Amino acid sequence: MDARFLGTAEVTRHADLAEAPAVAVVVDVMRAFTVAAWAFAQGAEKIVLAESLDEALALKARHPDWVTLKDGPAAPGFDAVNSPGLLRSVDLRGRTVVQKTTAGTVGALAVKEAGLVLCASFVVAEATARVLRTRGGEPVTFVVTGEDGRADEDLACAQYIARRAAGEETDAGEFLRRAAGSRAAAELTEGIRQGTHPDDVELCLELDRFPFAMAAALEGPSNLMVMKTIPVH
């Protein structure tokens, strides 16, 4: 498989110069796309990726039953924060979630014109790789969202998924260890980031917890970027 690994800013520059990628895998391990997977596990029907906090609040105003979620501490107008440990006890059956985060949602929106956009983390790694294996060897752009492409937890996850998509027998241990030793993991463990739960890092490092992949695409007259699950067997 022809894979390239880019930060969000690099993706934006490439988009200005070339066609949108055929397949993009946007990786945010700690924590956007671990949280998204947990939202689906808790029954969410779909997740709308907001461009800004203002857009998230505007969507909430138009759809009061939607659940708004953001990075950092709780804030007026938002129902939840970007923490898998906190979200895992929330009943989201049949609900639409609006998610705005610092890195993950930004990365997904940067490749919204791609033919296929998958949103990934370790909890859906194998399911994501299986979807890629059905694509017949198309080139894949991995968007490493954290620290503008330098976040080792996201790069490790992207590299692991790429190897599994290529059919390689790969020991996940070294990739999970890199993620566990990342700056993001340290900041979550030490309480530097707000809106967290003590179990967040552990939950972000659960390999293949969920049997689905997550794909996002533009939908409706408002061209909202909407994420849904892809069951994988």
PDB file of N, CA and C in Angstrom, residues 156-232:
ATOM      1  N   ALA A 156       2.195   6.747  15.682  1.00  0.00           N
ATOM      2  CA  ALA A 156       2.313   5.312  15.968  1.00  0.00           C
ATOM      3  C   ALA A 156       1.055   4.572  15.528  1.00  0.00           C
ATOM      4  N   CYS A 157      -0.099   5.132  15.832  1.00  0.00           N
ATOM      5  CA  CYS A 157      -1.357   4.493  15.435  1.00  0.00           C
ATOM      6  C   CYS A 157      -1.489   4.454  13.920  1.00  0.00           C
ATOM      7  N   ALA A 158      -1.145   5.544  13.250  1.00  0.00           N
ATOM      8  CA  ALA A 158      -1.218   5.585  11.787  1.00  0.00           C
ATOM      9  C   ALA A 158      -0.300   4.542  11.169  1.00  0.00           C
ATOM     10  N   GLN A 159       0.919   4.437  11.679  1.00  0.00           N
ATOM     11  CA  GLN A 159       1.876   3.460  11.147  1.00  0.00           C
ATOM     12  C   GLN A 159       1.396   2.029  11.395  1.00  0.00           C
ATOM     13  N   TYR A 160       0.809   1.804  12.549  1.00  0.00           N
ATOM     14  CA  TYR A 160       0.284   0.469  12.850  1.00  0.00           C
ATOM     15  C   TYR A 160      -0.858   0.113  11.893  1.00  0.00           C
ATOM     16  N   ILE A 161      -1.800   1.030  11.697  1.00  0.00           N
ATOM     17  CA  ILE A 161      -2.913   0.758  10.787  1.00  0.00           C
ATOM     18  C   ILE A 161      -2.401   0.527   9.368  1.00  0.00           C
ATOM     19  N   ALA A 162      -1.412   1.304   8.946  1.00  0.00           N
ATOM     20  CA  ALA A 162      -0.860   1.138   7.598  1.00  0.00           C
ATOM     21  C   ALA A 162      -0.276  -0.257   7.417  1.00  0.00           C
ATOM     22  N   ARG A 163       0.445  -0.732   8.422  1.00  0.00           N
ATOM     23  CA  ARG A 163       1.020  -2.080   8.322  1.00  0.00           C
ATOM     24  C   ARG A 163      -0.055  -3.152   8.295  1.00  0.00           C
ATOM     25  N   ARG A 164      -1.068  -2.998   9.136  1.00  0.00           N
ATOM     26  CA  ARG A 164      -2.147  -3.989   9.140  1.00  0.00           C
ATOM     27  C   ARG A 164      -2.924  -3.931   7.824  1.00  0.00           C
ATOM     28  N   ALA A 165      -3.112  -2.742   7.267  1.00  0.00           N
ATOM     29  CA  ALA A 165      -3.815  -2.620   5.994  1.00  0.00           C
ATOM     30  C   ALA A 165      -3.041  -3.288   4.867  1.00  0.00           C
ATOM     31  N   ALA A 166      -1.715  -3.294   4.999  1.00  0.00           N
ATOM     32  CA  ALA A 166      -0.869  -3.951   4.002  1.00  0.00           C
ATOM     33  C   ALA A 166      -0.790  -5.463   4.224  1.00  0.00           C
ATOM     34  N   GLY A 167      -1.470  -5.946   5.257  1.00  0.00           N
ATOM     35  CA  GLY A 167      -1.499  -7.381   5.531  1.00  0.00           C
ATOM     36  C   GLY A 167      -0.314  -7.890   6.323  1.00  0.00           C
ATOM     37  N   GLU A 168       0.454  -6.994   6.907  1.00  0.00           N
ATOM     38  CA  GLU A 168       1.630  -7.413   7.665  1.00  0.00           C
ATOM     39  C   GLU A 168       1.233  -7.881   9.064  1.00  0.00           C
ATOM     40  N   GLU A 169       1.879  -8.968   9.504  1.00  0.00           N
ATOM     41  CA  GLU A 169       1.743  -9.391  10.897  1.00  0.00           C
ATOM     42  C   GLU A 169       2.578  -8.425  11.728  1.00  0.00           C
ATOM     43  N   THR A 170       1.930  -7.696  12.596  1.00  0.00           N
ATOM     44  CA  THR A 170       2.597  -6.599  13.295  1.00  0.00           C
ATOM     45  C   THR A 170       2.322  -6.688  14.785  1.00  0.00           C
ATOM     46  N   ASP A 171       3.370  -6.593  15.581  1.00  0.00           N
ATOM     47  CA  ASP A 171       3.227  -6.560  17.031  1.00  0.00           C
ATOM     48  C   ASP A 171       2.756  -5.168  17.438  1.00  0.00           C
ATOM     49  N   ALA A 172       1.562  -5.092  17.973  1.00  0.00           N
ATOM     50  CA  ALA A 172       1.019  -3.788  18.354  1.00  0.00           C
ATOM     51  C   ALA A 172       1.734  -3.198  19.566  1.00  0.00           C
ATOM     52  N   GLY A 173       2.436  -4.029  20.315  1.00  0.00           N
ATOM     53  CA  GLY A 173       3.014  -3.593  21.578  1.00  0.00           C
ATOM     54  C   GLY A 173       3.915  -2.380  21.446  1.00  0.00           C
ATOM     55  N   GLU A 174       4.796  -2.385  20.439  1.00  0.00           N
ATOM     56  CA  GLU A 174       5.740  -1.265  20.312  1.00  0.00           C
ATOM     57  C   GLU A 174       5.014   0.038  19.983  1.00  0.00           C
ATOM     58  N   PHE A 175       3.938  -0.045  19.217  1.00  0.00           N
ATOM     59  CA  PHE A 175       3.185   1.151  18.851  1.00  0.00           C
ATOM     60  C   PHE A 175       2.398   1.686  20.052  1.00  0.00           C
ATOM     61  N   LEU A 176       1.837   0.769  20.832  1.00  0.00           N
ATOM     62  CA  LEU A 176       1.117   1.185  22.033  1.00  0.00           C
ATOM     63  C   LEU A 176       2.069   1.777  23.066  1.00  0.00           C
ATOM     64  N   ARG A 177       3.268   1.227  23.159  1.00  0.00           N
ATOM     65  CA  ARG A 177       4.258   1.776  24.098  1.00  0.00           C
ATOM     66  C   ARG A 177       4.655   3.202  23.689  1.00  0.00           C
ATOM     67  N   ARG A 178       4.819   3.412  22.405  1.00  0.00           N
ATOM     68  CA  ARG A 178       5.122   4.775  21.945  1.00  0.00           C
ATOM     69  C   ARG A 178       3.996   5.733  22.330  1.00  0.00           C
ATOM     70  N   ALA A 179       2.774   5.306  22.131  1.00  0.00           N
ATOM     71  CA  ALA A 179       1.630   6.149  22.478  1.00  0.00           C
ATOM     72  C   ALA A 179       1.587   6.412  23.977  1.00  0.00           C
ATOM     73  N   ALA A 180       1.851   5.378  24.761  1.00  0.00           N
ATOM     74  CA  ALA A 180       1.821   5.527  26.217  1.00  0.00           C
ATOM     75  C   ALA A 180       2.901   6.481  26.709  1.00  0.00           C
ATOM     76  N   GLY A 181       3.994   6.577  25.963  1.00  0.00           N
ATOM     77  CA  GLY A 181       5.085   7.459  26.337  1.00  0.00           C
ATOM     78  C   GLY A 181       5.021   8.831  25.693  1.00  0.00           C
ATOM     79  N   SER A 182       3.924   9.134  25.056  1.00  0.00           N
ATOM     80  CA  SER A 182       3.803  10.394  24.308  1.00  0.00           C
ATOM     81  C   SER A 182       3.569  11.588  25.226  1.00  0.00           C
ATOM     82  N   ARG A 183       3.775  12.746  24.662  1.00  0.00           N
ATOM     83  CA  ARG A 183       3.513  13.994  25.396  1.00  0.00           C
ATOM     84  C   ARG A 183       2.044  14.089  25.793  1.00  0.00           C
ATOM     85  N   ALA A 184       1.152  13.711  24.900  1.00  0.00           N
ATOM     86  CA  ALA A 184      -0.274  13.791  25.211  1.00  0.00           C
ATOM     87  C   ALA A 184      -0.629  12.901  26.385  1.00  0.00           C
ATOM     88  N   ALA A 185      -0.085  11.678  26.412  1.00  0.00           N
ATOM     89  CA  ALA A 185      -0.363  10.773  27.523  1.00  0.00           C
ATOM     90  C   ALA A 185       0.135  11.366  28.837  1.00  0.00           C
ATOM     91  N   ALA A 186       1.324  11.965  28.805  1.00  0.00           N
ATOM     92  CA  ALA A 186       1.870  12.579  30.014  1.00  0.00           C
ATOM     93  C   ALA A 186       0.997  13.729  30.491  1.00  0.00           C
ATOM     94  N   GLU A 187       0.538  14.562  29.567  1.00  0.00           N
ATOM     95  CA  GLU A 187      -0.284  15.713  29.949  1.00  0.00           C
ATOM     96  C   GLU A 187      -1.622  15.271  30.527  1.00  0.00           C
ATOM     97  N   LEU A 188      -2.193  14.197  29.977  1.00  0.00           N
ATOM     98  CA  LEU A 188      -3.440  13.682  30.525  1.00  0.00           C
ATOM     99  C   LEU A 188      -3.216  13.075  31.910  1.00  0.00           C
ATOM    100  N   THR A 189      -2.147  12.312  32.049  1.00  0.00           N
ATOM    101  CA  THR A 189      -1.854  11.655  33.324  1.00  0.00           C
ATOM    102  C   THR A 189      -1.558  12.675  34.420  1.00  0.00           C
ATOM    103  N   GLU A 190      -0.851  13.724  34.059  1.00  0.00           N
ATOM    104  CA  GLU A 190      -0.431  14.723  35.048  1.00  0.00           C
ATOM    105  C   GLU A 190      -1.490  15.794  35.304  1.00  0.00           C
ATOM    106  N   GLY A 191      -2.616  15.717  34.612  1.00  0.00           N
ATOM    107  CA  GLY A 191      -3.685  16.669  34.835  1.00  0.00           C
ATOM    108  C   GLY A 191      -3.448  18.028  34.210  1.00  0.00           C
ATOM    109  N   ILE A 192      -2.514  18.099  33.256  1.00  0.00           N
ATOM    110  CA  ILE A 192      -2.252  19.384  32.590  1.00  0.00           C
ATOM    111  C   ILE A 192      -3.434  19.780  31.707  1.00  0.00           C
ATOM    112  N   ARG A 193      -4.042  18.793  31.074  1.00  0.00           N
ATOM    113  CA  ARG A 193      -5.220  19.068  30.258  1.00  0.00           C
ATOM    114  C   ARG A 193      -6.469  19.039  31.122  1.00  0.00           C
ATOM    115  N   GLN A 194      -7.432  19.878  30.791  1.00  0.00           N
ATOM    116  CA  GLN A 194      -8.684  19.922  31.531  1.00  0.00           C
ATOM    117  C   GLN A 194      -9.742  19.088  30.838  1.00  0.00           C
ATOM    118  N   GLY A 195     -10.807  18.786  31.578  1.00  0.00           N
ATOM    119  CA  GLY A 195     -11.883  17.982  31.024  1.00  0.00           C
ATOM    120  C   GLY A 195     -11.463  16.542  30.824  1.00  0.00           C
ATOM    121  N   THR A 196     -10.843  15.960  31.845  1.00  0.00           N
ATOM    122  CA  THR A 196     -10.290  14.614  31.730  1.00  0.00           C
ATOM    123  C   THR A 196     -10.858  13.687  32.801  1.00  0.00           C
ATOM    124  N   HIS A 197     -10.573  12.407  32.624  1.00  0.00           N
ATOM    125  CA  HIS A 197     -10.902  11.359  33.590  1.00  0.00           C
ATOM    126  C   HIS A 197      -9.636  10.540  33.809  1.00  0.00           C
ATOM    127  N   PRO A 198      -9.403  10.027  35.017  1.00  0.00           N
ATOM    128  CA  PRO A 198      -8.183   9.254  35.267  1.00  0.00           C
ATOM    129  C   PRO A 198      -7.982   8.060  34.339  1.00  0.00           C
ATOM    130  N   ASP A 199      -9.046   7.548  33.754  1.00  0.00           N
ATOM    131  CA  ASP A 199      -8.938   6.372  32.878  1.00  0.00           C
ATOM    132  C   ASP A 199      -8.717   6.727  31.416  1.00  0.00           C
ATOM    133  N   ASP A 200      -8.624   8.005  31.080  1.00  0.00           N
ATOM    134  CA  ASP A 200      -8.587   8.400  29.675  1.00  0.00           C
ATOM    135  C   ASP A 200      -7.441   7.759  28.905  1.00  0.00           C
ATOM    136  N   VAL A 201      -6.235   7.790  29.440  1.00  0.00           N
ATOM    137  CA  VAL A 201      -5.094   7.230  28.701  1.00  0.00           C
ATOM    138  C   VAL A 201      -5.286   5.736  28.488  1.00  0.00           C
ATOM    139  N   GLU A 202      -5.664   5.042  29.531  1.00  0.00           N
ATOM    140  CA  GLU A 202      -5.892   3.594  29.412  1.00  0.00           C
ATOM    141  C   GLU A 202      -6.940   3.285  28.354  1.00  0.00           C
ATOM    142  N   LEU A 203      -8.022   4.044  28.339  1.00  0.00           N
ATOM    143  CA  LEU A 203      -9.079   3.805  27.360  1.00  0.00           C
ATOM    144  C   LEU A 203      -8.609   4.111  25.941  1.00  0.00           C
ATOM    145  N   CYS A 204      -7.731   5.101  25.801  1.00  0.00           N
ATOM    146  CA  CYS A 204      -7.204   5.441  24.472  1.00  0.00           C
ATOM    147  C   CYS A 204      -6.241   4.387  23.939  1.00  0.00           C
ATOM    148  N   LEU A 205      -5.726   3.543  24.809  1.00  0.00           N
ATOM    149  CA  LEU A 205      -4.752   2.529  24.402  1.00  0.00           C
ATOM    150  C   LEU A 205      -5.357   1.128  24.346  1.00  0.00           C
ATOM    151  N   GLU A 206      -6.675   1.038  24.357  1.00  0.00           N
ATOM    152  CA  GLU A 206      -7.336  -0.269  24.227  1.00  0.00           C
ATOM    153  C   GLU A 206      -7.402  -0.641  22.745  1.00  0.00           C
ATOM    154  N   LEU A 207      -6.597  -1.570  22.358  1.00  0.00           N
ATOM    155  CA  LEU A 207      -6.522  -1.949  20.947  1.00  0.00           C
ATOM    156  C   LEU A 207      -7.773  -2.710  20.517  1.00  0.00           C
ATOM    157  N   ASP A 208      -8.380  -2.231  19.425  1.00  0.00           N
ATOM    158  CA  ASP A 208      -9.492  -2.944  18.770  1.00  0.00           C
ATOM    159  C   ASP A 208     -10.665  -3.224  19.701  1.00  0.00           C
ATOM    160  N   ARG A 209     -10.970  -2.275  20.558  1.00  0.00           N
ATOM    161  CA  ARG A 209     -12.108  -2.470  21.459  1.00  0.00           C
ATOM    162  C   ARG A 209     -13.420  -2.572  20.690  1.00  0.00           C
ATOM    163  N   PHE A 210     -13.538  -1.844  19.575  1.00  0.00           N
ATOM    164  CA  PHE A 210     -14.815  -1.764  18.876  1.00  0.00           C
ATOM    165  C   PHE A 210     -14.721  -2.387  17.484  1.00  0.00           C
ATOM    166  N   PRO A 211     -15.798  -3.062  17.036  1.00  0.00           N
ATOM    167  CA  PRO A 211     -15.766  -3.802  15.771  1.00  0.00           C
ATOM    168  C   PRO A 211     -16.232  -2.992  14.571  1.00  0.00           C
ATOM    169  N   PHE A 212     -16.060  -1.685  14.628  1.00  0.00           N
ATOM    170  CA  PHE A 212     -16.518  -0.852  13.510  1.00  0.00           C
ATOM    171  C   PHE A 212     -15.435   0.166  13.171  1.00  0.00           C
ATOM    172  N   ALA A 213     -15.486   0.614  11.913  1.00  0.00           N
ATOM    173  CA  ALA A 213     -14.682   1.760  11.495  1.00  0.00           C
ATOM    174  C   ALA A 213     -15.594   2.983  11.480  1.00  0.00           C
ATOM    175  N   MET A 214     -14.999   4.152  11.312  1.00  0.00           N
ATOM    176  CA  MET A 214     -15.776   5.395  11.329  1.00  0.00           C
ATOM    177  C   MET A 214     -15.430   6.207  10.087  1.00  0.00           C
ATOM    178  N   ALA A 215     -16.442   6.526   9.296  1.00  0.00           N
ATOM    179  CA  ALA A 215     -16.243   7.291   8.067  1.00  0.00           C
ATOM    180  C   ALA A 215     -17.013   8.605   8.152  1.00  0.00           C
ATOM    181  N   ALA A 216     -16.400   9.674   7.647  1.00  0.00           N
ATOM    182  CA  ALA A 216     -17.046  10.989   7.642  1.00  0.00           C
ATOM    183  C   ALA A 216     -17.197  11.475   6.211  1.00  0.00           C
ATOM    184  N   ALA A 217     -18.307  12.135   5.940  1.00  0.00           N
ATOM    185  CA  ALA A 217     -18.569  12.648   4.595  1.00  0.00           C
ATOM    186  C   ALA A 217     -19.469  13.869   4.683  1.00  0.00           C
ATOM    187  N   LEU A 218     -19.407  14.704   3.646  1.00  0.00           N
ATOM    188  CA  LEU A 218     -20.268  15.885   3.582  1.00  0.00           C
ATOM    189  C   LEU A 218     -21.704  15.457   3.284  1.00  0.00           C
ATOM    190  N   GLU A 219     -22.646  16.041   4.014  1.00  0.00           N
ATOM    191  CA  GLU A 219     -24.047  15.668   3.862  1.00  0.00           C
ATOM    192  C   GLU A 219     -24.940  16.892   3.905  1.00  0.00           C
ATOM    193  N   GLY A 220     -26.071  16.812   3.194  1.00  0.00           N
ATOM    194  CA  GLY A 220     -27.132  17.790   3.318  1.00  0.00           C
ATOM    195  C   GLY A 220     -26.840  19.127   2.673  1.00  0.00           C
ATOM    196  N   PRO A 221     -27.852  19.984   2.631  1.00  0.00           N
ATOM    197  CA  PRO A 221     -27.705  21.300   1.998  1.00  0.00           C
ATOM    198  C   PRO A 221     -26.687  22.191   2.704  1.00  0.00           C
ATOM    199  N   SER A 222     -26.454  21.941   3.990  1.00  0.00           N
ATOM    200  CA  SER A 222     -25.475  22.740   4.740  1.00  0.00           C
ATOM    201  C   SER A 222     -24.062  22.211   4.605  1.00  0.00           C
ATOM    202  N   ASN A 223     -23.906  21.079   3.886  1.00  0.00           N
ATOM    203  CA  ASN A 223     -22.589  20.468   3.701  1.00  0.00           C
ATOM    204  C   ASN A 223     -21.874  20.214   5.032  1.00  0.00           C
ATOM    205  N   LEU A 224     -22.603  19.674   5.982  1.00  0.00           N
ATOM    206  CA  LEU A 224     -21.997  19.320   7.258  1.00  0.00           C
ATOM    207  C   LEU A 224     -21.157  18.052   7.093  1.00  0.00           C
ATOM    208  N   MET A 225     -20.047  17.997   7.800  1.00  0.00           N
ATOM    209  CA  MET A 225     -19.202  16.799   7.800  1.00  0.00           C
ATOM    210  C   MET A 225     -19.751  15.859   8.866  1.00  0.00           C
ATOM    211  N   VAL A 226     -20.292  14.734   8.422  1.00  0.00           N
ATOM    212  CA  VAL A 226     -21.006  13.826   9.317  1.00  0.00           C
ATOM    213  C   VAL A 226     -20.286  12.481   9.366  1.00  0.00           C
ATOM    214  N   MET A 227     -20.014  12.032  10.582  1.00  0.00           N
ATOM    215  CA  MET A 227     -19.352  10.745  10.790  1.00  0.00           C
ATOM    216  C   MET A 227     -20.370   9.673  11.176  1.00  0.00           C
ATOM    217  N   LYS A 228     -20.224   8.486  10.569  1.00  0.00           N
ATOM    218  CA  LYS A 228     -21.057   7.339  10.899  1.00  0.00           C
ATOM    219  C   LYS A 228     -20.172   6.100  10.977  1.00  0.00           C
ATOM    220  N   THR A 229     -20.721   5.041  11.524  1.00  0.00           N
ATOM    221  CA  THR A 229     -19.922   3.814  11.638  1.00  0.00           C
ATOM    222  C   THR A 229     -20.060   2.957  10.390  1.00  0.00           C
ATOM    223  N   ILE A 230     -19.028   2.159  10.157  1.00  0.00           N
ATOM    224  CA  ILE A 230     -19.035   1.124   9.116  1.00  0.00           C
ATOM    225  C   ILE A 230     -18.821  -0.202   9.835  1.00  0.00           C
ATOM    226  N   PRO A 231     -19.850  -1.057   9.934  1.00  0.00           N
ATOM    227  CA  PRO A 231     -19.641  -2.362  10.568  1.00  0.00           C
ATOM    228  C   PRO A 231     -18.616  -3.174   9.768  1.00  0.00           C
ATOM    229  N   VAL A 232     -17.731  -3.849  10.461  1.00  0.00           N
ATOM    230  CA  VAL A 232     -16.688  -4.640   9.804  1.00  0.00           C
ATOM    231  C   VAL A 232     -16.724  -6.036  10.408  1.00  0.00           C
TER     232      VAL A 232
END
